[in-house]
Tab-separated table of C-alpha atoms in Angstrom:
chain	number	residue	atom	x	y	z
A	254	UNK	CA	-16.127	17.416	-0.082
A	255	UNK	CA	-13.237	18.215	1.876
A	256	UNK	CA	-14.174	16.450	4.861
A	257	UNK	CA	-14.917	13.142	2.743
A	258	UNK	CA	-11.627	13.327	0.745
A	259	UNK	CA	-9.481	13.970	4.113
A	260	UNK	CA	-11.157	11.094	5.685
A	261	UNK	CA	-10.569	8.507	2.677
A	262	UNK	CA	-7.166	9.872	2.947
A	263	UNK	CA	-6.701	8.996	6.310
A	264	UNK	CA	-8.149	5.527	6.249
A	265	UNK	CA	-6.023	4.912	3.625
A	266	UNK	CA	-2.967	5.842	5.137
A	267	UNK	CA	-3.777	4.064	8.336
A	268	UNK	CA	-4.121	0.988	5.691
A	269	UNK	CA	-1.001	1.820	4.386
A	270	UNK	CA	0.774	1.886	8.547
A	271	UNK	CA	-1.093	-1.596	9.086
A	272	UNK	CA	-0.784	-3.792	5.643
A	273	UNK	CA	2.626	-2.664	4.273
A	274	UNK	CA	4.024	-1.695	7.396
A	275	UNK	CA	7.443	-3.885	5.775
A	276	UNK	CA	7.687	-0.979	3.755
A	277	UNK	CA	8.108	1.965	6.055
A	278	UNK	CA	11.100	-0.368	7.487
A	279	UNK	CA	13.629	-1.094	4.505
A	280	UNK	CA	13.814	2.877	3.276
A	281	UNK	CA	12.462	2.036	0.196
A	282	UNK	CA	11.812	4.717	-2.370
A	283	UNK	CA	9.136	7.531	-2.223
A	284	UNK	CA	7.872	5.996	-5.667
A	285	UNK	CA	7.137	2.655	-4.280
A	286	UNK	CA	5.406	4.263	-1.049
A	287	UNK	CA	3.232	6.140	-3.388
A	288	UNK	CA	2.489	3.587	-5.496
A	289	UNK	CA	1.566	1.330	-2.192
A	290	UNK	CA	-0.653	4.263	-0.827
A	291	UNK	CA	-2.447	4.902	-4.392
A	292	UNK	CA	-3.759	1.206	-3.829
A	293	UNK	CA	-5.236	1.924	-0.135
A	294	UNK	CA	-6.315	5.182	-1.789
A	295	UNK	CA	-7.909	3.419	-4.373
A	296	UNK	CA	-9.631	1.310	-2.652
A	297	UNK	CA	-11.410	3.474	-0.040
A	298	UNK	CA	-12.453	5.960	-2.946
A	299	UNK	CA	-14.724	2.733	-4.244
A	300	UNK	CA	-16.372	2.751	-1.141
A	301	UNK	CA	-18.128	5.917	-1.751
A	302	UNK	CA	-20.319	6.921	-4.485
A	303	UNK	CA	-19.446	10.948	-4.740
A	304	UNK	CA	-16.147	9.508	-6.178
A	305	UNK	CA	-17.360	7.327	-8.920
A	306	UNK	CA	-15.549	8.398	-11.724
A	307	UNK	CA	-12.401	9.544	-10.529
A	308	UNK	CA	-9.240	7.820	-10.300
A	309	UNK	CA	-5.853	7.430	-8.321
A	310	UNK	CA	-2.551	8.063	-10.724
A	311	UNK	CA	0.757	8.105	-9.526
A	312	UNK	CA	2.918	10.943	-11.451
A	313	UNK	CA	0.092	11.680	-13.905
A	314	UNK	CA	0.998	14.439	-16.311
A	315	UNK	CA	-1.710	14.255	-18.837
A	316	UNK	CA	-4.933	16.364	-19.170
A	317	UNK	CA	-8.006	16.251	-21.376
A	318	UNK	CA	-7.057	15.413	-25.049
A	319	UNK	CA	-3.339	14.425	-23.928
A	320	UNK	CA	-1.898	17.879	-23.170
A	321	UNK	CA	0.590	18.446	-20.716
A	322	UNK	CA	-0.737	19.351	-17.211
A	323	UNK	CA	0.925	22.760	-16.568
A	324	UNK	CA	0.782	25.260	-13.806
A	325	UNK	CA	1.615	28.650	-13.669
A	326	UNK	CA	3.707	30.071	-11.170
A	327	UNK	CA	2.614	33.850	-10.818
A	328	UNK	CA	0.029	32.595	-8.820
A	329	UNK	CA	2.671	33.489	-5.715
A	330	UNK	CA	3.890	36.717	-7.626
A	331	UNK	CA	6.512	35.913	-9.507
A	332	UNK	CA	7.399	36.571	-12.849
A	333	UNK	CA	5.201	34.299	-14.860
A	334	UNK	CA	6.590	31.447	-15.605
A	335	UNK	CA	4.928	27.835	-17.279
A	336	UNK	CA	5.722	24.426	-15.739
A	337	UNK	CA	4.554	21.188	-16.237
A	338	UNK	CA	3.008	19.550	-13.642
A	339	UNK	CA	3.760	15.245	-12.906
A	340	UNK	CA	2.568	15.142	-9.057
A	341	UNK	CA	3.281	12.461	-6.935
A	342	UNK	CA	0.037	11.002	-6.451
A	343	UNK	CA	-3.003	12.737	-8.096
A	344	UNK	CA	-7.015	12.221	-7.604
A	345	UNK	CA	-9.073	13.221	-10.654
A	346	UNK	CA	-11.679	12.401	-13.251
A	347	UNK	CA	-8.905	12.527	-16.528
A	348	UNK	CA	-10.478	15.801	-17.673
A	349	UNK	CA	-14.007	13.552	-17.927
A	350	UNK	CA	-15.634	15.489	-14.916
A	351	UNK	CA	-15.320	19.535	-16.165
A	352	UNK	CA	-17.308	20.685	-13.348
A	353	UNK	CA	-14.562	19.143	-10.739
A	354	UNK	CA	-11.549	17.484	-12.794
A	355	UNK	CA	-9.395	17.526	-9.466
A	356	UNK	CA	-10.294	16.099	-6.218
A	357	UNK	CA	-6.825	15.191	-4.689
A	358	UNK	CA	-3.135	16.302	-4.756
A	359	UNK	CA	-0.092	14.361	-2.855
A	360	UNK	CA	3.277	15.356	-2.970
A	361	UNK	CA	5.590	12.819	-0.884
A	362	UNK	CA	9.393	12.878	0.485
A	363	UNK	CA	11.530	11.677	2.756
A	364	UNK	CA	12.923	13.907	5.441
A	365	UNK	CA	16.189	12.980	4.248
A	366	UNK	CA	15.837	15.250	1.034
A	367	UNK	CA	16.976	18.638	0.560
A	368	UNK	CA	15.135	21.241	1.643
A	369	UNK	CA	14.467	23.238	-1.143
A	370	UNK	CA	12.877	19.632	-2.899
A	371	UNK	CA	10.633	20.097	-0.115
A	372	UNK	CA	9.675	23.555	-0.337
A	373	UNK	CA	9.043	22.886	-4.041
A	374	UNK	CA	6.598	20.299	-3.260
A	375	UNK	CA	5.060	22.545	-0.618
A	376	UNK	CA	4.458	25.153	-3.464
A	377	UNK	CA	3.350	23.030	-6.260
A	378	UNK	CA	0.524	21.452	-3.361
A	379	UNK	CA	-0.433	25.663	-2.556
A	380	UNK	CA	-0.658	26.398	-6.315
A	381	UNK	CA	-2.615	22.923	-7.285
A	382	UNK	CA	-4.987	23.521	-4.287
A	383	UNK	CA	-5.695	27.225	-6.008
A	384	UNK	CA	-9.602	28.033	-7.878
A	385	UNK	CA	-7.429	29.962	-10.216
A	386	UNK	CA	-4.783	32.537	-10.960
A	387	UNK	CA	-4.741	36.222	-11.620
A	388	UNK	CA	-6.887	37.207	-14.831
A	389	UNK	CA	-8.306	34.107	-14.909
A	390	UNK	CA	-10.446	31.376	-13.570
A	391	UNK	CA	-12.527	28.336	-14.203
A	392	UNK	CA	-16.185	29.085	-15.977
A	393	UNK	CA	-17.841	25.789	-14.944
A	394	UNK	CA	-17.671	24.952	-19.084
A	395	UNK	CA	-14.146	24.420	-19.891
A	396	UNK	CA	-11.156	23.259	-18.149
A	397	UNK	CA	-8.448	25.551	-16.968
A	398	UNK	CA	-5.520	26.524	-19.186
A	399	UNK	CA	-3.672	25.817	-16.236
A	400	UNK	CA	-3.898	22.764	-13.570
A	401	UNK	CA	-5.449	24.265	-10.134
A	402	UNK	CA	-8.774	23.612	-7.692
A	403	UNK	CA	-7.709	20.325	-6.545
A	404	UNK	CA	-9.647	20.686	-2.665
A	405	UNK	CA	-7.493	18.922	-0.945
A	406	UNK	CA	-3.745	18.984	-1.340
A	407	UNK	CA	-1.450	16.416	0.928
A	408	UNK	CA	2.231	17.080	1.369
A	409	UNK	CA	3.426	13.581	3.372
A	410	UNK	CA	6.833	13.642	4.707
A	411	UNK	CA	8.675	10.312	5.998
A	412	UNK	CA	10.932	10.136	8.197
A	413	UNK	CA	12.609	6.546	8.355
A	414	UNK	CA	15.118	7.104	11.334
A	415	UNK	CA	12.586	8.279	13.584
A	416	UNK	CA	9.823	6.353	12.650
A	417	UNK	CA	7.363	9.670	11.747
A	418	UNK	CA	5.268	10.777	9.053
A	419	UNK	CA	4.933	14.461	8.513
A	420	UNK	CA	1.588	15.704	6.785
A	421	UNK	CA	0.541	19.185	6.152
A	422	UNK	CA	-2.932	19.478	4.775
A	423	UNK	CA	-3.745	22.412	2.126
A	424	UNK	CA	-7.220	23.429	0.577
A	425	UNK	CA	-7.501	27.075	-1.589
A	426	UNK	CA	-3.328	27.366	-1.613
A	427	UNK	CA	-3.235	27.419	2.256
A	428	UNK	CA	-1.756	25.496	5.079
A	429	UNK	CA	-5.095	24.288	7.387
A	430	UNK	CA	-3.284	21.104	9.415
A	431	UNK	CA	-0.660	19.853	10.069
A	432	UNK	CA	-0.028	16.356	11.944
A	433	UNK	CA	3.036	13.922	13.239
A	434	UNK	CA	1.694	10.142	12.732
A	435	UNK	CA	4.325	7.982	14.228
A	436	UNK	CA	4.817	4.430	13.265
């Protein structure tokens, strides 16, 4: 499913370049630009029927039952330590699909930010993209305590001065892409 969800990605974003191109030329905030891209998103998701059922939330935070999404960080070996999760822009079912809540996760930025806002997007995309951490891991029956096996994970980077988009492409907490659009 990785190939599908990269590919309704990409037509998306290529949407995104082409209808609100007016965007990517005032600066405007990464909310907005996620919020633009979640319709695209949205939209080429309906086109195919493996994704009936899942939807496209920008800064979701909620799980099954109205918990907190959380994520633990001792999935990189540090001391363990709880977060809650509110990604950018998330694909999922809303906890209504157990055998595959999480399809998609995109974190988003401009290059302008500080570097350790990016890194911290980096690493909540490499833990998201994770089937499961330490001691534990998904059954099939239940969902996760913690948020994790979203296949694809997206971090976009946007760089308004020189007119680039950054995107590094992660599936099972690794780096496999990376690609410079410009625009």
């Amino acid at each position: 499913m990785t190939k599908e969800l990269l590919e309704a990605f990409e037509k998306a974003n290529n949407s995104l370049l082409t209808k609100d191109k007016s965007l990517f030329g005032m600066n405007v905030s990464e909310r907005t630009l996620c919020g633009a891209l979640m319709l695209h998103l949205a939209e080429e998701l309906k086109k195919k029927e493996v994704f009936s059922g899942y939807y496209v939330d920008v800064e979701y935070n909620r799980n099954r039952g109205g918990k907190l999404k959380t994520m633990s960080k001792t999935a990189f070996g540090e001391d363990e330590k709880i977060i809650t999760i509110d990604c950018d822009l998330i694909v999922h079912s809303r906890g209504e699909n157990i055998s595959q809540d999480n399809l998609m996760a995109i974190e988003m930025k401009k290059s302008s930010r500080p570097k350790i806002d990016k890194e911290k997007d980096k690493e909540r995309v490499r833990i998201l993209t994770k089937d499961g951490y330490g001691a534990w891991s998904f059954d099939g029956e239940t969902l996760p305590e913690h948020v994790c096996r979203y296949i694809l994970g997206v971090y976009y980077e946007v760089n308004f001065s020189k007119r680039k988009i950054s995107l590094e492409f992660y599936k099972k907490g690794a780096l496999f892409e990376e690609v410079v659009i410009d625009y």
